[in-house]
mmCIF file of C-alpha atoms in Angstrom:
data_model
loop_
_atom_site.group_PDB
_atom_site.id
_atom_site.type_symbol
_atom_site.label_atom_id
_atom_site.label_comp_id
_atom_site.label_asym_id
_atom_site.label_seq_id
_atom_site.Cartn_x
_atom_site.Cartn_y
_atom_site.Cartn_z
ATOM 1 C CA MET Q 1234 -75.470 200.696 -91.279
ATOM 2 C CA ASN Q 1235 -71.861 199.587 -90.498
ATOM 3 C CA GLN Q 1236 -69.338 199.985 -92.970
ATOM 4 C CA LYS Q 1237 -68.719 197.175 -94.745
ATOM 5 C CA VAL Q 1238 -72.217 196.506 -95.914
ATOM 6 C CA LYS Q 1239 -72.615 200.320 -96.990
ATOM 7 C CA TRP Q 1240 -69.133 199.873 -98.945
ATOM 8 C CA SER Q 1241 -70.006 196.342 -100.355
ATOM 9 C CA ILE Q 1242 -73.680 198.567 -101.606
ATOM 10 C CA LEU Q 1243 -72.114 201.417 -103.461
ATOM 11 C CA ALA Q 1244 -68.981 198.299 -105.241
ATOM 12 C CA ALA Q 1245 -72.115 197.081 -106.758
ATOM 13 C CA VAL Q 1246 -73.586 199.813 -108.236
ATOM 14 C CA ALA Q 1247 -70.299 200.927 -108.844
ATOM 15 C CA CYS Q 1248 -70.447 197.340 -111.614
ATOM 16 C CA VAL Q 1249 -73.598 198.303 -112.527
ATOM 17 C CA PHE Q 1250 -72.795 201.663 -113.567
ATOM 18 C CA TRP Q 1251 -69.684 199.842 -115.307
ATOM 19 C CA GLY Q 1252 -72.391 197.803 -117.130
ATOM 20 C CA ILE Q 1253 -74.462 200.669 -118.030
ATOM 21 C CA SER Q 1254 -71.641 203.102 -119.533
ATOM 22 C CA GLY Q 1255 -71.550 200.927 -122.397
ATOM 23 C CA LEU Q 1256 -74.820 202.215 -123.186
ATOM 24 C CA PHE Q 1257 -74.391 204.964 -123.169
ATOM 25 C CA GLY Q 1258 -71.400 204.434 -125.887
ATOM 26 C CA LYS Q 1259 -74.023 202.690 -128.163
ATOM 27 C CA ASN Q 1260 -76.291 205.137 -127.791
ATOM 28 C CA LEU Q 1261 -73.001 207.458 -128.666
ATOM 29 C CA PHE Q 1262 -72.889 205.363 -132.331
ATOM 30 C CA ASN Q 1263 -76.046 205.437 -133.430
ATOM 31 C CA SER Q 1264 -76.493 208.510 -133.586
ATOM 32 C CA ASN Q 1265 -73.632 209.460 -135.189
ATOM 33 C CA PRO Q 1266 -71.659 207.635 -137.450
ATOM 34 C CA LEU Q 1267 -68.842 210.190 -137.357
ATOM 35 C CA ILE Q 1268 -67.892 208.945 -133.823
ATOM 36 C CA THR Q 1269 -66.327 206.637 -133.422
ATOM 37 C CA PRO Q 1270 -64.883 204.161 -130.117
ATOM 38 C CA ILE Q 1271 -61.199 205.598 -130.376
ATOM 39 C CA PHE Q 1272 -62.717 209.283 -130.361
ATOM 40 C CA LEU Q 1273 -64.942 208.332 -126.815
ATOM 41 C CA THR Q 1274 -62.275 206.373 -125.365
ATOM 42 C CA LYS Q 1275 -59.788 209.352 -126.008
ATOM 43 C CA ILE Q 1276 -61.917 212.218 -125.551
ATOM 44 C CA ARG Q 1277 -63.275 210.027 -121.795
ATOM 45 C CA MET Q 1278 -59.589 208.975 -120.611
ATOM 46 C CA VAL Q 1279 -58.112 212.567 -121.236
ATOM 47 C CA ILE Q 1280 -61.583 214.229 -119.279
ATOM 48 C CA SER Q 1281 -61.139 212.050 -116.488
ATOM 49 C CA GLY Q 1282 -57.807 211.933 -115.969
ATOM 50 C CA ILE Q 1283 -57.287 215.644 -115.492
ATOM 51 C CA ILE Q 1284 -60.710 215.632 -113.417
ATOM 52 C CA ILE Q 1285 -59.215 213.091 -111.346
ATOM 53 C CA LEU Q 1286 -55.951 214.342 -110.696
ATOM 54 C CA LEU Q 1287 -57.276 217.414 -109.688
ATOM 55 C CA PHE Q 1288 -59.537 216.266 -107.294
ATOM 56 C CA ALA Q 1289 -56.354 214.129 -105.709
ATOM 57 C CA ALA Q 1290 -54.796 217.188 -106.072
ATOM 58 C CA ILE Q 1291 -57.853 218.676 -104.025
ATOM 59 C CA THR Q 1292 -58.160 215.945 -101.526
ATOM 60 C CA LYS Q 1293 -53.820 217.266 -100.764
ATOM 61 C CA GLN Q 1294 -52.381 213.126 -102.428
ATOM 62 C CA LYS Q 1295 -49.560 214.517 -103.993
ATOM 63 C CA PRO Q 1296 -50.312 213.618 -107.650
ATOM 64 C CA PHE Q 1297 -46.607 214.263 -108.868
ATOM 65 C CA ALA Q 1298 -45.058 212.723 -106.692
ATOM 66 C CA ILE Q 1299 -44.779 209.694 -108.714
ATOM 67 C CA TRP Q 1300 -42.534 211.568 -111.457
ATOM 68 C CA LYS Q 1301 -39.954 211.354 -108.690
ATOM 69 C CA ASN Q 1302 -38.998 207.907 -109.130
ATOM 70 C CA LYS Q 1303 -38.307 206.871 -112.880
ATOM 71 C CA LYS Q 1304 -39.511 203.841 -112.371
ATOM 72 C CA ASP Q 1305 -42.832 204.078 -110.933
ATOM 73 C CA ALA Q 1306 -43.162 206.807 -113.210
ATOM 74 C CA LEU Q 1307 -42.276 203.648 -116.696
ATOM 75 C CA ASN Q 1308 -45.256 201.280 -114.216
ATOM 76 C CA VAL Q 1309 -48.026 204.195 -114.419
ATOM 77 C CA ALA Q 1310 -47.551 204.905 -118.028
ATOM 78 C CA ALA Q 1311 -47.219 201.475 -119.143
ATOM 79 C CA TYR Q 1312 -49.888 200.923 -116.817
ATOM 80 C CA GLY Q 1313 -51.732 203.150 -118.682
ATOM 81 C CA LEU Q 1314 -50.799 202.191 -122.292
ATOM 82 C CA LEU Q 1315 -50.939 198.610 -122.075
ATOM 83 C CA GLY Q 1316 -54.108 198.062 -119.610
ATOM 84 C CA LEU Q 1317 -55.967 201.015 -119.776
ATOM 85 C CA VAL Q 1318 -55.791 200.919 -123.930
ATOM 86 C CA PRO Q 1319 -56.458 197.539 -123.818
ATOM 87 C CA VAL Q 1320 -59.681 197.918 -121.649
ATOM 88 C CA GLN Q 1321 -61.361 200.293 -123.051
ATOM 89 C CA LEU Q 1322 -60.861 201.267 -126.368
ATOM 90 C CA PHE Q 1323 -61.740 197.312 -127.690
ATOM 91 C CA TYR Q 1324 -64.582 197.186 -125.075
ATOM 92 C CA PHE Q 1325 -65.440 200.591 -127.139
ATOM 93 C CA ILE Q 1326 -64.810 198.598 -130.167
ATOM 94 C CA VAL Q 1327 -67.187 194.984 -129.108
ATOM 95 C CA VAL Q 1328 -70.049 197.901 -128.273
ATOM 96 C CA LYS Q 1329 -70.434 199.240 -131.215
ATOM 97 C CA GLU Q 1330 -69.686 196.568 -133.442
ATOM 98 C CA ALA Q 1331 -71.756 194.308 -131.404
ATOM 99 C CA ASN Q 1332 -73.017 195.101 -128.336
ATOM 100 C CA ALA Q 1333 -72.515 196.335 -124.672
ATOM 101 C CA SER Q 1334 -73.987 193.338 -123.908
ATOM 102 C CA ILE Q 1335 -71.240 190.821 -125.524
ATOM 103 C CA ALA Q 1336 -68.937 193.628 -125.053
ATOM 104 C CA THR Q 1337 -68.790 192.854 -121.405
ATOM 105 C CA ILE Q 1338 -69.097 189.245 -120.973
ATOM 106 C CA LEU Q 1339 -66.031 188.623 -123.084
ATOM 107 C CA GLN Q 1340 -64.258 191.753 -121.068
ATOM 108 C CA PHE Q 1341 -65.551 189.368 -118.001
ATOM 109 C CA VAL Q 1342 -63.102 186.146 -119.008
ATOM 110 C CA GLY Q 1343 -60.310 188.849 -118.116
ATOM 111 C CA PRO Q 1344 -59.484 186.906 -114.031
ATOM 112 C CA PHE Q 1345 -58.759 184.163 -115.991
ATOM 113 C CA PHE Q 1346 -55.958 185.498 -118.292
ATOM 114 C CA VAL Q 1347 -54.550 186.436 -115.008
ATOM 115 C CA ILE Q 1348 -54.766 182.829 -113.328
ATOM 116 C CA PHE Q 1349 -52.291 181.807 -116.534
ATOM 117 C CA TRP Q 1350 -50.053 184.330 -115.922
ATOM 118 C CA MET Q 1351 -49.710 184.139 -111.753
ATOM 119 C CA LEU Q 1352 -49.131 180.455 -113.303
ATOM 120 C CA ILE Q 1353 -46.680 181.221 -115.688
ATOM 121 C CA THR Q 1354 -44.879 183.247 -113.291
ATOM 122 C CA LYS Q 1355 -45.122 180.897 -110.683
ATOM 123 C CA GLN Q 1356 -46.725 183.383 -108.018
ATOM 124 C CA GLN Q 1357 -49.955 181.060 -108.319
ATOM 125 C CA VAL Q 1358 -50.698 177.398 -106.931
ATOM 126 C CA TYR Q 1359 -52.293 175.419 -109.326
ATOM 127 C CA ARG Q 1360 -55.163 174.028 -108.692
ATOM 128 C CA ASN Q 1361 -58.190 171.718 -111.139
ATOM 129 C CA LEU Q 1362 -60.508 174.062 -110.296
ATOM 130 C CA ASP Q 1363 -58.675 176.960 -112.565
ATOM 131 C CA LEU Q 1364 -58.153 174.595 -115.748
ATOM 132 C CA ILE Q 1365 -61.749 173.594 -115.289
ATOM 133 C CA SER Q 1366 -63.402 176.892 -114.267
ATOM 134 C CA ALA Q 1367 -61.475 178.387 -117.387
ATOM 135 C CA THR Q 1368 -62.150 175.822 -120.078
ATOM 136 C CA LEU Q 1369 -65.960 176.534 -118.606
ATOM 137 C CA ALA Q 1370 -65.953 179.947 -119.052
ATOM 138 C CA PHE Q 1371 -64.174 179.750 -122.490
ATOM 139 C CA LEU Q 1372 -67.199 177.292 -123.690
ATOM 140 C CA GLY Q 1373 -69.062 180.269 -122.895
ATOM 141 C CA VAL Q 1374 -67.172 182.737 -125.840
ATOM 142 C CA PHE Q 1375 -67.379 180.008 -127.894
ATOM 143 C CA LEU Q 1376 -70.937 179.406 -127.381
ATOM 144 C CA LEU Q 1377 -71.779 183.275 -127.420
ATOM 145 C CA ALA Q 1378 -69.118 183.120 -130.839
ATOM 146 C CA THR Q 1379 -70.878 179.812 -132.866
ATOM 147 C CA HIS Q 1380 -74.487 179.008 -130.678
ATOM 148 C CA GLY Q 1381 -72.374 176.282 -130.671
ATOM 149 C CA ASN Q 1382 -71.931 175.148 -134.857
ATOM 150 C CA LEU Q 1383 -68.650 175.727 -135.997
ATOM 151 C CA GLN Q 1384 -69.838 176.277 -139.155
ATOM 152 C CA THR Q 1385 -71.331 179.445 -138.274
ATOM 153 C CA LEU Q 1386 -70.151 182.674 -136.749
ATOM 154 C CA THR Q 1387 -72.626 185.200 -134.977
ATOM 155 C CA LEU Q 1388 -70.037 187.024 -134.333
ATOM 156 C CA SER Q 1389 -67.384 188.890 -136.425
ATOM 157 C CA PRO Q 1390 -64.229 187.274 -136.452
ATOM 158 C CA GLY Q 1391 -62.797 190.675 -135.689
ATOM 159 C CA ALA Q 1392 -65.641 191.927 -132.555
ATOM 160 C CA LEU Q 1393 -64.349 188.576 -131.517
ATOM 161 C CA LEU Q 1394 -60.655 189.015 -131.032
ATOM 162 C CA LEU Q 1395 -60.951 192.745 -129.851
ATOM 163 C CA GLY Q 1396 -63.054 191.143 -127.111
ATOM 164 C CA MET Q 1397 -60.735 188.506 -126.108
ATOM 165 C CA LEU Q 1398 -58.366 191.102 -126.011
ATOM 166 C CA SER Q 1399 -59.893 193.541 -124.067
ATOM 167 C CA ALA Q 1400 -60.126 190.487 -121.588
ATOM 168 C CA VAL Q 1401 -56.636 190.254 -121.904
ATOM 169 C CA GLY Q 1402 -56.513 194.171 -121.022
ATOM 170 C CA VAL Q 1403 -58.411 193.371 -117.565
ATOM 171 C CA ALA Q 1404 -55.589 190.984 -116.468
ATOM 172 C CA THR Q 1405 -52.672 193.194 -117.179
ATOM 173 C CA ASN Q 1406 -54.897 196.779 -115.975
ATOM 174 C CA THR Q 1407 -54.582 194.481 -113.010
ATOM 175 C CA LEU Q 1408 -51.465 192.571 -113.122
ATOM 176 C CA ILE Q 1409 -48.805 195.830 -114.122
ATOM 177 C CA PRO Q 1410 -50.067 198.472 -111.042
ATOM 178 C CA ARG Q 1411 -50.313 196.090 -108.299
ATOM 179 C CA ARG Q 1412 -46.425 197.548 -106.810
ATOM 180 C CA LEU Q 1413 -47.630 200.869 -107.385
ATOM 181 C CA VAL Q 1414 -51.414 200.149 -104.863
ATOM 182 C CA SER Q 1415 -48.844 200.171 -102.064
ATOM 183 C CA LEU Q 1416 -47.160 203.588 -103.050
ATOM 184 C CA TYR Q 1417 -49.464 205.825 -103.938
ATOM 185 C CA PRO Q 1418 -52.889 206.442 -103.784
ATOM 186 C CA THR Q 1419 -55.490 205.431 -106.319
ATOM 187 C CA ALA Q 1420 -56.781 208.520 -107.468
ATOM 188 C CA VAL Q 1421 -53.423 209.353 -108.650
ATOM 189 C CA ILE Q 1422 -52.951 205.548 -110.751
ATOM 190 C CA THR Q 1423 -55.468 206.400 -111.911
ATOM 191 C CA GLY Q 1424 -55.435 209.523 -112.942
ATOM 192 C CA TRP Q 1425 -51.876 209.937 -114.662
ATOM 193 C CA GLY Q 1426 -52.578 206.160 -116.492
ATOM 194 C CA LEU Q 1427 -56.439 207.600 -117.901
ATOM 195 C CA LEU Q 1428 -54.213 210.893 -118.867
ATOM 196 C CA ILE Q 1429 -51.220 209.004 -120.429
ATOM 197 C CA ALA Q 1430 -53.501 206.949 -122.634
ATOM 198 C CA GLY Q 1431 -55.793 209.652 -123.769
ATOM 199 C CA ILE Q 1432 -52.692 211.425 -124.798
ATOM 200 C CA ALA Q 1433 -51.419 208.711 -126.589
ATOM 201 C CA LEU Q 1434 -54.704 207.726 -128.327
ATOM 202 C CA PHE Q 1435 -55.118 211.587 -129.593
ATOM 203 C CA ILE Q 1436 -51.248 211.232 -130.449
ATOM 204 C CA LEU Q 1437 -51.989 208.146 -132.495
ATOM 205 C CA ASN Q 1438 -55.255 209.536 -133.563
ATOM 206 C CA PRO Q 1439 -55.402 213.294 -133.632
ATOM 207 C CA SER Q 1440 -58.012 213.759 -136.055
ATOM 208 C CA VAL Q 1441 -61.468 215.441 -134.305
ATOM 209 C CA PRO Q 1442 -64.382 214.892 -136.203
ATOM 210 C CA LYS Q 1443 -66.963 218.064 -136.349
ATOM 211 C CA ILE Q 1444 -69.436 217.130 -135.043
ATOM 212 C CA SER Q 1445 -72.535 219.460 -134.452
ATOM 213 C CA ILE Q 1446 -73.155 218.736 -130.517
ATOM 214 C CA THR Q 1447 -76.534 217.587 -129.475
ATOM 215 C CA PHE Q 1448 -78.253 217.291 -125.597
ATOM 216 C CA GLY Q 1449 -78.526 213.917 -126.113
ATOM 217 C CA MET Q 1450 -74.756 213.485 -127.241
ATOM 218 C CA ILE Q 1451 -73.452 216.072 -124.121
ATOM 219 C CA THR Q 1452 -75.846 213.464 -122.085
ATOM 220 C CA ASP Q 1453 -74.011 210.048 -122.967
ATOM 221 C CA LEU Q 1454 -70.757 211.959 -122.940
ATOM 222 C CA SER Q 1455 -71.295 212.936 -119.560
ATOM 223 C CA GLY Q 1456 -73.046 209.197 -118.638
ATOM 224 C CA VAL Q 1457 -69.901 207.915 -119.967
ATOM 225 C CA ILE Q 1458 -67.637 209.948 -117.862
ATOM 226 C CA VAL Q 1459 -69.507 210.501 -114.454
ATOM 227 C CA ILE Q 1460 -71.134 207.136 -114.045
ATOM 228 C CA GLY Q 1461 -68.568 205.017 -115.926
ATOM 229 C CA THR Q 1462 -65.574 206.936 -114.907
ATOM 230 C CA LEU Q 1463 -65.043 208.363 -112.219
ATOM 231 C CA ILE Q 1464 -67.796 207.228 -109.601
ATOM 232 C CA PRO Q 1465 -67.647 203.899 -109.449
ATOM 233 C CA PHE Q 1466 -63.878 203.984 -109.907
ATOM 234 C CA GLN Q 1467 -63.673 205.871 -107.093
ATOM 235 C CA TRP Q 1468 -66.484 203.822 -105.290
ATOM 236 C CA MET Q 1469 -64.775 200.734 -106.015
ATOM 237 C CA ALA Q 1470 -60.784 202.101 -104.906
ATOM 238 C CA GLY Q 1471 -63.074 203.290 -101.179
ATOM 239 C CA ALA Q 1472 -64.989 199.684 -101.164
ATOM 240 C CA LEU Q 1473 -61.917 197.752 -101.344
ATOM 241 C CA ARG Q 1474 -60.640 199.707 -97.949
ATOM 242 C CA TYR Q 1475 -63.611 197.510 -96.255
ATOM 243 C CA ILE Q 1476 -64.248 194.172 -98.830
ATOM 244 C CA SER Q 1477 -61.771 191.803 -99.567
ATOM 245 C CA PRO Q 1478 -60.850 191.316 -103.234
ATOM 246 C CA SER Q 1479 -62.882 187.808 -103.471
ATOM 247 C CA THR Q 1480 -66.058 189.845 -102.566
ATOM 248 C CA ALA Q 1481 -65.320 192.346 -105.123
ATOM 249 C CA SER Q 1482 -64.969 189.523 -107.811
ATOM 250 C CA LEU Q 1483 -68.222 188.484 -107.329
ATOM 251 C CA LEU Q 1484 -69.728 191.853 -106.823
ATOM 252 C CA ASP Q 1485 -68.200 192.374 -110.303
ATOM 253 C CA ALA Q 1486 -71.041 190.131 -111.704
ATOM 254 C CA PHE Q 1487 -73.075 193.076 -111.662
ATOM 255 C CA GLU Q 1488 -71.576 194.196 -114.381
ATOM 256 C CA PRO Q 1489 -72.332 192.016 -117.250
ATOM 257 C CA ILE Q 1490 -75.604 191.644 -116.066
ATOM 258 C CA SER Q 1491 -76.785 195.096 -115.666
ATOM 259 C CA ALA Q 1492 -75.191 195.746 -119.027
ATOM 260 C CA MET Q 1493 -77.220 192.466 -120.536
ATOM 261 C CA ILE Q 1494 -80.235 193.400 -118.834
ATOM 262 C CA GLY Q 1495 -79.486 197.165 -119.925
ATOM 263 C CA SER Q 1496 -78.898 195.978 -124.101
ATOM 264 C CA ILE Q 1497 -82.468 194.182 -123.694
ATOM 265 C CA LEU Q 1498 -84.254 197.197 -121.794
ATOM 266 C CA VAL Q 1499 -83.151 199.962 -124.670
ATOM 267 C CA PHE Q 1500 -81.624 198.515 -127.475
ATOM 268 C CA ASN Q 1501 -84.212 194.989 -127.775
ATOM 269 C CA LEU Q 1502 -81.145 193.003 -127.839
ATOM 270 C CA ALA Q 1503 -82.782 189.944 -128.423
ATOM 271 C CA LEU Q 1504 -81.373 187.099 -126.871
ATOM 272 C CA THR Q 1505 -80.796 183.273 -128.275
ATOM 273 C CA PRO Q 1506 -81.289 180.175 -125.536
ATOM 274 C CA MET Q 1507 -77.184 180.206 -126.846
ATOM 275 C CA ASP Q 1508 -76.401 183.378 -125.692
ATOM 276 C CA ILE Q 1509 -78.125 183.026 -122.251
ATOM 277 C CA ILE Q 1510 -76.659 180.113 -121.927
ATOM 278 C CA GLY Q 1511 -73.315 181.725 -123.044
ATOM 279 C CA SER Q 1512 -73.539 184.114 -120.497
ATOM 280 C CA VAL Q 1513 -74.350 182.285 -117.491
ATOM 281 C CA ILE Q 1514 -71.436 179.779 -118.034
ATOM 282 C CA ILE Q 1515 -69.457 182.520 -117.927
ATOM 283 C CA ILE Q 1516 -70.363 184.671 -115.682
ATOM 284 C CA GLY Q 1517 -70.833 181.639 -113.421
ATOM 285 C CA ALA Q 1518 -67.003 180.549 -114.055
ATOM 286 C CA VAL Q 1519 -66.026 183.245 -112.683
ATOM 287 C CA LEU Q 1520 -67.577 183.605 -109.466
ATOM 288 C CA LEU Q 1521 -66.562 179.943 -109.098
ATOM 289 C CA VAL Q 1522 -63.196 180.758 -109.090
ATOM 290 C CA SER Q 1523 -63.889 184.512 -106.737
ATOM 291 C CA LEU Q 1524 -65.120 182.094 -104.508
ATOM 292 C CA ASN Q 1525 -62.452 179.943 -103.489
ATOM 293 C CA PRO Q 1526 -59.823 182.046 -104.488
ATOM 294 C CA PRO Q 1527 -56.136 181.000 -105.579
ATOM 295 C CA ARG Q 1528 -53.446 179.904 -102.770
ATOM 296 C CA LEU Q 1529 -50.564 182.166 -103.417
ATOM 297 C CA THR Q 1530 -46.971 181.415 -103.044
ATOM 298 C CA LYS Q 1531 -44.007 183.015 -100.912
ATOM 299 C CA LYS Q 1532 -43.090 185.137 -104.602
ATOM 300 C CA ALA Q 1533 -46.267 186.069 -105.288
ATOM 301 C CA HIS Q 1534 -46.505 188.257 -101.180
ATOM 302 C CA ARG Q 1535 -43.167 189.470 -101.521
#
């Protein structure tokens, strides 16, 4: 098996892991009302950040080098606070309020916020395809939220808003660390981003609920941290050395699909025809753009 095939498979499995990690989170929320999205997110971030940074230190990736440059230090802090916090905290809030399938599908709209930003800042050439794909994606969101009836909302306004903010988080999570990626190892950037974000959430919400620890909770938390963070981040980072970003974007489709299938099998989620149609439209719209990646301007290449 050549390296490209091997890492393509690992990237696809990483996306599946991200998809099913929400199921572990949902199980935690269902098991104990004291376990809140912010508590789970800050625990996940701090533990994952420490483990990734320890790995970076052991493998001699110089994790503290990033703090020698003030601009880079501020950049990684912004990545954690403005990128990782919304993409993870808001995601888990929607998982709790709705389900992992809906949370993942809404987050999948994120690439279009990247496109909007690139167009606004004139880093990308305008294409009708991008407008058509974005329109289709938000039509899919509309169908998920209303089932085609403007008089009713199948999602609470709060869950819908936070789901879209988590998609914005996908964009900031992608855009903010772009300069750092060429300067530091991915493990260093991700590790510090997670740790900074987790510490910030502990400062914002320092309370730690008194929870009776059970084997099931440990299993679910391990699933969120190991299957949802440590393994997929490393596999996807490794895969990007051998596969193109457009290929990685196509493989991302495994994430909402696995979350949907997992929600059906584990939590007996009943999907309506409109849920299926809306999900298919969103996934199809993202894949349409991924199959035809946009041309960047000279400014974006600098």
